[in-house]
Coordinates of C-alpha atoms in Angstrom, one line a residue:
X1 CA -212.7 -56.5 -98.6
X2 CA -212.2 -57.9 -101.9
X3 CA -211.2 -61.4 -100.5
X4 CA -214.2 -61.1 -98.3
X5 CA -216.6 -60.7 -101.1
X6 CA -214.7 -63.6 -102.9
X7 CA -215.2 -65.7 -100.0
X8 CA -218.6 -64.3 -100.1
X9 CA -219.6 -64.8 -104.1
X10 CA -218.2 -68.5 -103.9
X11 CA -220.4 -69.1 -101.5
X12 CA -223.0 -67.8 -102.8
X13 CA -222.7 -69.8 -106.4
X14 CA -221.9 -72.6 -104.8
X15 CA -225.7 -72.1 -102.8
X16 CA -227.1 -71.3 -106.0
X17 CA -226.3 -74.5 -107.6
X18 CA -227.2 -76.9 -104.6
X19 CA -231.0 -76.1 -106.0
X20 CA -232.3 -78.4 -103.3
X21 CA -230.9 -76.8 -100.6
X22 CA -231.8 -73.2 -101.9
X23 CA -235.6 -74.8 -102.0
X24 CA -235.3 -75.9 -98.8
X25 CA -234.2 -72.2 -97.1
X26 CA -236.5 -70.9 -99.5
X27 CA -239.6 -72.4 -99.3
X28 CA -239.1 -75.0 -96.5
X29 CA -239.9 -72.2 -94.1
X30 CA -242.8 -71.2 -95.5
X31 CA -244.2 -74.9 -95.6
X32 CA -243.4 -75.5 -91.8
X33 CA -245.4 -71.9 -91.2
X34 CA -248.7 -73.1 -92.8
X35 CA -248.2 -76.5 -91.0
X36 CA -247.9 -75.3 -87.6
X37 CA -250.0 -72.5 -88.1
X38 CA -253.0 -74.0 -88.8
X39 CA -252.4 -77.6 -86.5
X40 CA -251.1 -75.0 -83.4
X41 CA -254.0 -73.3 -82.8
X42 CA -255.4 -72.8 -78.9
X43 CA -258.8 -71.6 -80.4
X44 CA -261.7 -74.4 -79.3
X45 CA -264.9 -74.1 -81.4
X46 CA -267.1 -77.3 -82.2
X47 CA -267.7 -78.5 -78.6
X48 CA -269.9 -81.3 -78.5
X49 CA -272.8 -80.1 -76.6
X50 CA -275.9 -83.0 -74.9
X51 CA -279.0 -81.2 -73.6
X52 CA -281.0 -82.4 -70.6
X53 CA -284.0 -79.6 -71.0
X54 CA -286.4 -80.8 -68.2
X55 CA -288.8 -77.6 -68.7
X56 CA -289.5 -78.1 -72.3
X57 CA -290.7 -74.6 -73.1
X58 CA -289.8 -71.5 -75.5
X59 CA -287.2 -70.0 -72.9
X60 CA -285.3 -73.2 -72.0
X61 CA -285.3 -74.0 -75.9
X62 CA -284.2 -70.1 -76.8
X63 CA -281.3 -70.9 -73.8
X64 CA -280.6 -73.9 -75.9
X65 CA -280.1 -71.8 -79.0
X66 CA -278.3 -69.3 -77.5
X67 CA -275.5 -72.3 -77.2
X68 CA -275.8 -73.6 -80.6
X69 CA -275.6 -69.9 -82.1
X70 CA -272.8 -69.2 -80.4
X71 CA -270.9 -70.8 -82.5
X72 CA -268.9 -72.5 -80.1
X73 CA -271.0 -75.3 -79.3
X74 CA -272.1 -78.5 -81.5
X75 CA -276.1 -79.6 -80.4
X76 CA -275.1 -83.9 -80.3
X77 CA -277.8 -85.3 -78.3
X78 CA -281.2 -84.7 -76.1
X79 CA -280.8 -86.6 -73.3
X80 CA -283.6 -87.4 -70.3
X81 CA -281.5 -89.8 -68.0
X82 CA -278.7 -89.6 -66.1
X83 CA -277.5 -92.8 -67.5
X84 CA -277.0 -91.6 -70.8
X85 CA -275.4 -88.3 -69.4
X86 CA -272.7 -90.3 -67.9
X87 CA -272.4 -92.7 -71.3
X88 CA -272.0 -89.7 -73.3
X89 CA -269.2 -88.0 -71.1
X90 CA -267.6 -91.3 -70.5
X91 CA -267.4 -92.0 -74.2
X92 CA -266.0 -88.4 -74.5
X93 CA -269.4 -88.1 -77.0
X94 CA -270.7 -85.1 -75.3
X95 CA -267.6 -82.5 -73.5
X96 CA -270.4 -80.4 -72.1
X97 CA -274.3 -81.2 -70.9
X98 CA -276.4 -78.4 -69.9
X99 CA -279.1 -79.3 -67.7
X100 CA -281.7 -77.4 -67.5
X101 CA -284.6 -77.4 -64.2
X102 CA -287.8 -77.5 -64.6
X103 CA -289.5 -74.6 -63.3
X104 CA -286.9 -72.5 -65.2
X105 CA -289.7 -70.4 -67.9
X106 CA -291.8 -69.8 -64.4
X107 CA -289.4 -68.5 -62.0
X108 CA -287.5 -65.8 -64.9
X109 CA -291.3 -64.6 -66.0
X110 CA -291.7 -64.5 -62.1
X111 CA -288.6 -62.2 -61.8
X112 CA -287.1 -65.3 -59.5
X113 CA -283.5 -66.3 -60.0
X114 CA -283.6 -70.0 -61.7
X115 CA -280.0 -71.9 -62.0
X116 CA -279.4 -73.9 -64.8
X117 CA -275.9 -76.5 -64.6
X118 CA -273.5 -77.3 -67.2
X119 CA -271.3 -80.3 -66.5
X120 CA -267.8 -80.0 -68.5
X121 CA -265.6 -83.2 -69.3
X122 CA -262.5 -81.5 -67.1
X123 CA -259.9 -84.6 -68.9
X124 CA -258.2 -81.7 -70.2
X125 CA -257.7 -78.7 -67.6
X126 CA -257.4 -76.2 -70.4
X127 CA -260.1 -77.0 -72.9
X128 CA -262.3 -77.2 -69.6
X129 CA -261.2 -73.8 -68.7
X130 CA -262.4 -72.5 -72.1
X131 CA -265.2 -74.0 -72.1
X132 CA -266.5 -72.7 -68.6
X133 CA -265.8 -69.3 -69.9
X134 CA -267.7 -69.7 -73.0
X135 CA -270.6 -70.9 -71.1
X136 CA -270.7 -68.0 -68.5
X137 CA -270.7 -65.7 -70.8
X138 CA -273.4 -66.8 -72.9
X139 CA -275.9 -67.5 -69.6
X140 CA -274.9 -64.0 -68.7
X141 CA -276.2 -62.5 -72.2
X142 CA -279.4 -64.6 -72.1
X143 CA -279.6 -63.9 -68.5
X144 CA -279.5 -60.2 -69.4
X145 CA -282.5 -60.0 -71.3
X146 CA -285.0 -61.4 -68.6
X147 CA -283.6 -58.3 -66.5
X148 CA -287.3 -56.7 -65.3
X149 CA -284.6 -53.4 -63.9
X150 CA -281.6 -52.0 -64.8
X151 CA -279.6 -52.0 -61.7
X152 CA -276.3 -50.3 -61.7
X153 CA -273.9 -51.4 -60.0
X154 CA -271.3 -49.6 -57.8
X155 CA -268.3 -50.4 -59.9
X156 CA -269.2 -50.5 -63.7
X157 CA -266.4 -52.4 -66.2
X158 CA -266.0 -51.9 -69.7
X159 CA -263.4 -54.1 -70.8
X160 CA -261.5 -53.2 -73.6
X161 CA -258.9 -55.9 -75.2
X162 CA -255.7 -53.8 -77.8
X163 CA -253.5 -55.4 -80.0
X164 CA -255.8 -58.4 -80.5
X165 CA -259.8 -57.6 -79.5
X166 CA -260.8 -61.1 -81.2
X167 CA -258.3 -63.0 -78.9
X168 CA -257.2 -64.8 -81.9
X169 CA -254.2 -67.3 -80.6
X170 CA -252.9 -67.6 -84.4
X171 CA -251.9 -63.6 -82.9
X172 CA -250.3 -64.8 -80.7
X173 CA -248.2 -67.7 -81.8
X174 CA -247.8 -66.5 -85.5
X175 CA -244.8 -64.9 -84.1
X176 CA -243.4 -67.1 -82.2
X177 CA -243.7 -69.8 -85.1
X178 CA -241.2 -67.2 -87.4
X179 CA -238.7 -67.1 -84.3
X180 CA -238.6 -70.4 -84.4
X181 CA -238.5 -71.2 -88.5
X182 CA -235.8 -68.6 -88.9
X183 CA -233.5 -70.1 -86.2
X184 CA -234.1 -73.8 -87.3
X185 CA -233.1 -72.6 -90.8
X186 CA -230.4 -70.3 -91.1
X187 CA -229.2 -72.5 -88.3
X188 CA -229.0 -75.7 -90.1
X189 CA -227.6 -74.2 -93.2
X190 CA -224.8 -72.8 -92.2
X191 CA -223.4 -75.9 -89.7
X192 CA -224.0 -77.9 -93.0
X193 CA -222.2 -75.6 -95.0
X194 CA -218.8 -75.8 -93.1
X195 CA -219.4 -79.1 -92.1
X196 CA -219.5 -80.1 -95.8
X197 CA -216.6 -78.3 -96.6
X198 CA -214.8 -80.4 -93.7
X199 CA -216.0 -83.5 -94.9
X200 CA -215.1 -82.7 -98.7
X201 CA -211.8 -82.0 -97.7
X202 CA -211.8 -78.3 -99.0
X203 CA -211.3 -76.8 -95.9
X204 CA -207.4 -77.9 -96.3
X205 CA -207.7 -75.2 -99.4
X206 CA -209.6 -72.4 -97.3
X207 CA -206.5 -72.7 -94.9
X208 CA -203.9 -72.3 -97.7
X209 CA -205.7 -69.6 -98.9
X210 CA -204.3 -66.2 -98.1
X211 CA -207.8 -65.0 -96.0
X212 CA -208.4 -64.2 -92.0
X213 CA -210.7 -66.1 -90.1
X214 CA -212.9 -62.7 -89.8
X215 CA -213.0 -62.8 -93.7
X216 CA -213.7 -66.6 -93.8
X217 CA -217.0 -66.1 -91.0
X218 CA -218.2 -63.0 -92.9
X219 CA -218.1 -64.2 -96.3
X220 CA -219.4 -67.6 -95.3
X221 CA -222.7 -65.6 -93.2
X222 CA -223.3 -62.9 -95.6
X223 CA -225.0 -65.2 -98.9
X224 CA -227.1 -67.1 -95.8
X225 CA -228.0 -63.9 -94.2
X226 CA -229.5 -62.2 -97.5
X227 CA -231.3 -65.8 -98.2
X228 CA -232.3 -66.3 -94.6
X229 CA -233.9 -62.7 -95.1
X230 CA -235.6 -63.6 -97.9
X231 CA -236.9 -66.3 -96.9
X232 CA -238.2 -64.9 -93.0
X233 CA -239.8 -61.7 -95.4
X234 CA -241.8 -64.6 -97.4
X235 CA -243.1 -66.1 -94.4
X236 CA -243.6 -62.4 -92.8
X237 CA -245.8 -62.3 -95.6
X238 CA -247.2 -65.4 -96.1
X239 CA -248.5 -65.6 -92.2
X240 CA -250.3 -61.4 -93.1
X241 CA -251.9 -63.4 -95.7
X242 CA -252.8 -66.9 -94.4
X243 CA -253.5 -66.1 -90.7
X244 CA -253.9 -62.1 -90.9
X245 CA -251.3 -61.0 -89.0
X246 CA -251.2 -57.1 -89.1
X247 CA -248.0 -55.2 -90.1
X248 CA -248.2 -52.1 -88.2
X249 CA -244.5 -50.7 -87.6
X250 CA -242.2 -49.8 -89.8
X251 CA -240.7 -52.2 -92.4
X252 CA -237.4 -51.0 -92.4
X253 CA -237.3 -51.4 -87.9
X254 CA -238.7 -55.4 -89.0
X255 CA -236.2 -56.2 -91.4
X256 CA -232.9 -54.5 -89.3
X257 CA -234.9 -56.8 -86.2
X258 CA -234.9 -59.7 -88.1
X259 CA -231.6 -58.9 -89.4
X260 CA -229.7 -58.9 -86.1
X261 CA -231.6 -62.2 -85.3
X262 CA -231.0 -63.9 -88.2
X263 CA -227.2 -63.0 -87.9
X264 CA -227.2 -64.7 -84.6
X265 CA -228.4 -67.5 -85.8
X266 CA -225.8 -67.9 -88.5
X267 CA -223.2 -67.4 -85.8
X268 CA -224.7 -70.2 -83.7
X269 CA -224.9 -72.5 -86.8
X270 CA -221.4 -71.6 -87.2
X271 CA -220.7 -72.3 -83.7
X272 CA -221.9 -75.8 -84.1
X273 CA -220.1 -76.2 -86.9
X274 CA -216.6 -76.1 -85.1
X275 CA -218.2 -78.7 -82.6
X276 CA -219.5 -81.0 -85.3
X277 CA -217.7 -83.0 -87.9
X278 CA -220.3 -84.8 -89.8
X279 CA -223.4 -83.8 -91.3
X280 CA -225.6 -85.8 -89.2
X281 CA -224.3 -84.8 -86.2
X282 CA -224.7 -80.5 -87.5
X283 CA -228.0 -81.2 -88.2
X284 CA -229.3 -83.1 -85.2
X285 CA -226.9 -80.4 -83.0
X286 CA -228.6 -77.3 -85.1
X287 CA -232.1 -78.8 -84.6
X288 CA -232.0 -79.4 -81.0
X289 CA -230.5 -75.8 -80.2
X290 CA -233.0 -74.8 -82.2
X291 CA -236.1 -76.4 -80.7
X292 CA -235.9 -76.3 -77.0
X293 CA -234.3 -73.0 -76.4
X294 CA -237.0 -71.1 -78.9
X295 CA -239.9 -73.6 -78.5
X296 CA -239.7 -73.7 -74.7
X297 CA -238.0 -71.0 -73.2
X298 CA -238.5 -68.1 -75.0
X299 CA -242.2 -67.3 -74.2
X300 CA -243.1 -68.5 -77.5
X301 CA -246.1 -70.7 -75.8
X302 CA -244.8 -70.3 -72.1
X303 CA -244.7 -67.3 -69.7
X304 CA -241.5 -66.7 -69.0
X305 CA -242.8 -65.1 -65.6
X306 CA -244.3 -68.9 -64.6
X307 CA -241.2 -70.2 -64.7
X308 CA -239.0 -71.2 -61.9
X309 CA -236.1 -68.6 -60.7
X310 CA -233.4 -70.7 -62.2
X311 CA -235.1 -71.3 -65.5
X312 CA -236.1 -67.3 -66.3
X313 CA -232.1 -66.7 -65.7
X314 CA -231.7 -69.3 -68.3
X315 CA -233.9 -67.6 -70.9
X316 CA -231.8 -64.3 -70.7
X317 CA -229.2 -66.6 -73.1
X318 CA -232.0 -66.9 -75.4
X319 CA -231.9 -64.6 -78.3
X320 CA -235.7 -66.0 -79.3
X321 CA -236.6 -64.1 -76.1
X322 CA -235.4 -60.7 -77.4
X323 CA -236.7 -61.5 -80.7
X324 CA -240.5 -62.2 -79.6
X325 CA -241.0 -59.2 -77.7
X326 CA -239.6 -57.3 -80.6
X327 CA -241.4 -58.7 -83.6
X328 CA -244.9 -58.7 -81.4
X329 CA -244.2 -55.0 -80.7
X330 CA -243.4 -54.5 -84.3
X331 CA -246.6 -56.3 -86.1
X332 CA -248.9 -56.3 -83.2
X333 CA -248.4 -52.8 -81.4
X334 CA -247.0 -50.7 -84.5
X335 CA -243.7 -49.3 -81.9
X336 CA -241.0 -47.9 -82.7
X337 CA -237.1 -47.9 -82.1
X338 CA -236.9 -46.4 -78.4
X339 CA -239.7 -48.8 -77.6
X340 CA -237.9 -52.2 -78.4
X341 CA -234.0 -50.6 -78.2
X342 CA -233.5 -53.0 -75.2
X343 CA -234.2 -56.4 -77.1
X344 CA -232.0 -54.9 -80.2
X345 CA -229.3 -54.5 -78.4
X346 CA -229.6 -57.6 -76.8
X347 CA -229.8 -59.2 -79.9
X348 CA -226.7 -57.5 -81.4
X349 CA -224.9 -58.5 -78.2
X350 CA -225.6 -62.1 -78.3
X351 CA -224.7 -61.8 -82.2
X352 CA -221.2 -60.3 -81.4
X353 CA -220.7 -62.8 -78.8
X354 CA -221.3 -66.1 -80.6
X355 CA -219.9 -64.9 -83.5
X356 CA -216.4 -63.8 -82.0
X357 CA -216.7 -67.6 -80.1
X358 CA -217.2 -69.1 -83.7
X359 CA -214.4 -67.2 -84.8
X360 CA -212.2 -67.9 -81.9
X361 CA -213.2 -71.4 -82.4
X362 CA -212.5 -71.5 -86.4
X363 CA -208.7 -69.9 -86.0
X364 CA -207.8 -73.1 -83.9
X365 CA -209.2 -75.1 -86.9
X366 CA -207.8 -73.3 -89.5
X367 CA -204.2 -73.1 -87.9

């Protein structure tokens, strides 16, 4: 034990010292956060909105309004031909037209169904998506209030959203944006760390030195793990702050989740570092490991369930996986231990498992 925490306290001074490299685990993270969380956003507001209003009276304009109040939608241009409708959607100027008929103020006062059209720039299958659903729904409200009768209908809905009743995507990929700045970090600095030690020739000491390989890994994770930890509660708090992510479960069930996924990711940094012998190479290793298994296969953006058979077996080898559904169930749905024990012991296995390949790996070095 003593040796271990010798290993341990070295390693920790010698982290200390390197003030740039502290900065970076330190604050790095938090930087990257505020970055991607305000540039990754799947929120569309400030749609450019042209207006073809060929009945010209109080409801059309009130329909009109309805649009621009929503908040969604930016008024950019009245337009009376269809010439300039198609110049304003070629030159991406206008991404949605409403046209409205005339006749429409008669036929609602009438108690006739009237149609109006909205033509959407579809350039961008997504945004187009949005958009159509932002526009039914308003037509529906305005639509409501020329209702002459309430008629029930058969099957009544009341739609109810939990978790997240503003739909607010920053909800959704706040999470997924920690995953990923954890990995990336604690990654990166511990392949550097042996990786330096290689390339400074001190590793030639740590082998003289009377100290097991199980020693060596533990001493060399625990200073990174208690920084790392530090670093993910910052961000933890800086994203409740910045983006308003709740907190609802239990600190203490966060901070062991994050724990057991941090410690995973200092085993796979160590990992690399056995396959690695210059910096460069660590870093470039750690960062791709980092990226494309957490960015694109751990549901971070992606359903996991869209994927193709092959691919979702893939994902099971992806601790970011585990980790998602854990710290959403944590901050989102305020659950507890038996609710999320399946993706903690995942974690912990995948955490034994690189780390005893790291060690493995290591011994060979060392011998």
């Amino acid at each position: 034990m003593k040796k271990l925490l010798a290993v341990a306290r070295k390693e920790l001074r010698q982290t200390l010292r390197d003030r740039r490299t502290l900065a970076i685990l330190l604050l790095f993270p938090a930087f990257v956060l505020v970055l991607f969380g305000y540039a990754l956003n799947f929120d569309i507001r400030h749609i450019e909105l042209a207006v073809d209003d060929r009945d010209g009276t109080a409801e059309s304009r009130e329909l009109v309004s309805a649009f621009v109040n929503s908040g969604y939608f930016d008024f950019v241009a009245s337009i009376h031909t269809p010439a300039a409708l198609q110049r304003l959607m070629d030159t991406n100027e206008a991404r949605a037209v409403l046209v409205i008929p005339e006749g429409l103020s008669r036929r609602v006062r009438s108690g006739e169904s009237a149609e109006v059209q909205v033509l959407i720039n579809g350039d961008n299958a997504n945004t187009a998506t949005t958009v159509l659903g932002y526009a039914n729904t308003i037509l529906r409200t305005v639509s409501s209030g020329y209702q002459l009768a309430v008629v029930e209908p058969p099957i009544g809905v009341e739609p109810r959203i939990w978790y997240n009743p503003e739909l607010r995507s920053s909800l959704f990929l706040v999470p997924g944006l920690i995953a990923y700045i954890a990995m990336l970090t604690a990654m990166v600095a511990t392949a550097l760390s042996i990786v330096r030690e290689k390339e400074f020739g001190t590793m030639e000491q740590v082998r003289m030195a009377p100290i097991s390989t199980a020693q060596f890994v533990i001493g060399k994770t625990m200073p990174f793990l208690a920084i790392s930890l530090v670093s993910s509660v910052l961000i933890v708090l800086v994203s409740a702050v910045l983006f308003g992510l709740p907190i609802r479960g239990s600190w203490w069930l966060l901070l062991l989740t994050l724990s057991l996924f941090l410690t995973g990711a200092l085993g796979t940094g160590l990992l690399v570092s056995t396959i690695a012998d210059t910096q460069e190479v660590a870093f470039q290793a750690a960062l791709l490991l980092a990226f494309l298994p957490t960015f694109l296969l751990s549901g971070f953006i992606f359903p996991i369930s869209n994927m193709p058979a092959a691919i979702q077996v893939i994902t099971y080898a992806i601790p970011a996986r585990y980790f998602l559904v854990a710290l959403r169930g944590i901050v989102l749905k305020g659950v507890d231990m038996p609710v999320i024990a399946p993706q903690l012991l995942a974690l912990a296995a995948y955490t034994f498992a690189v780390l005893a390949l790291a060690s493995v790996r290591l011994k060979r070095e060392m011998a």
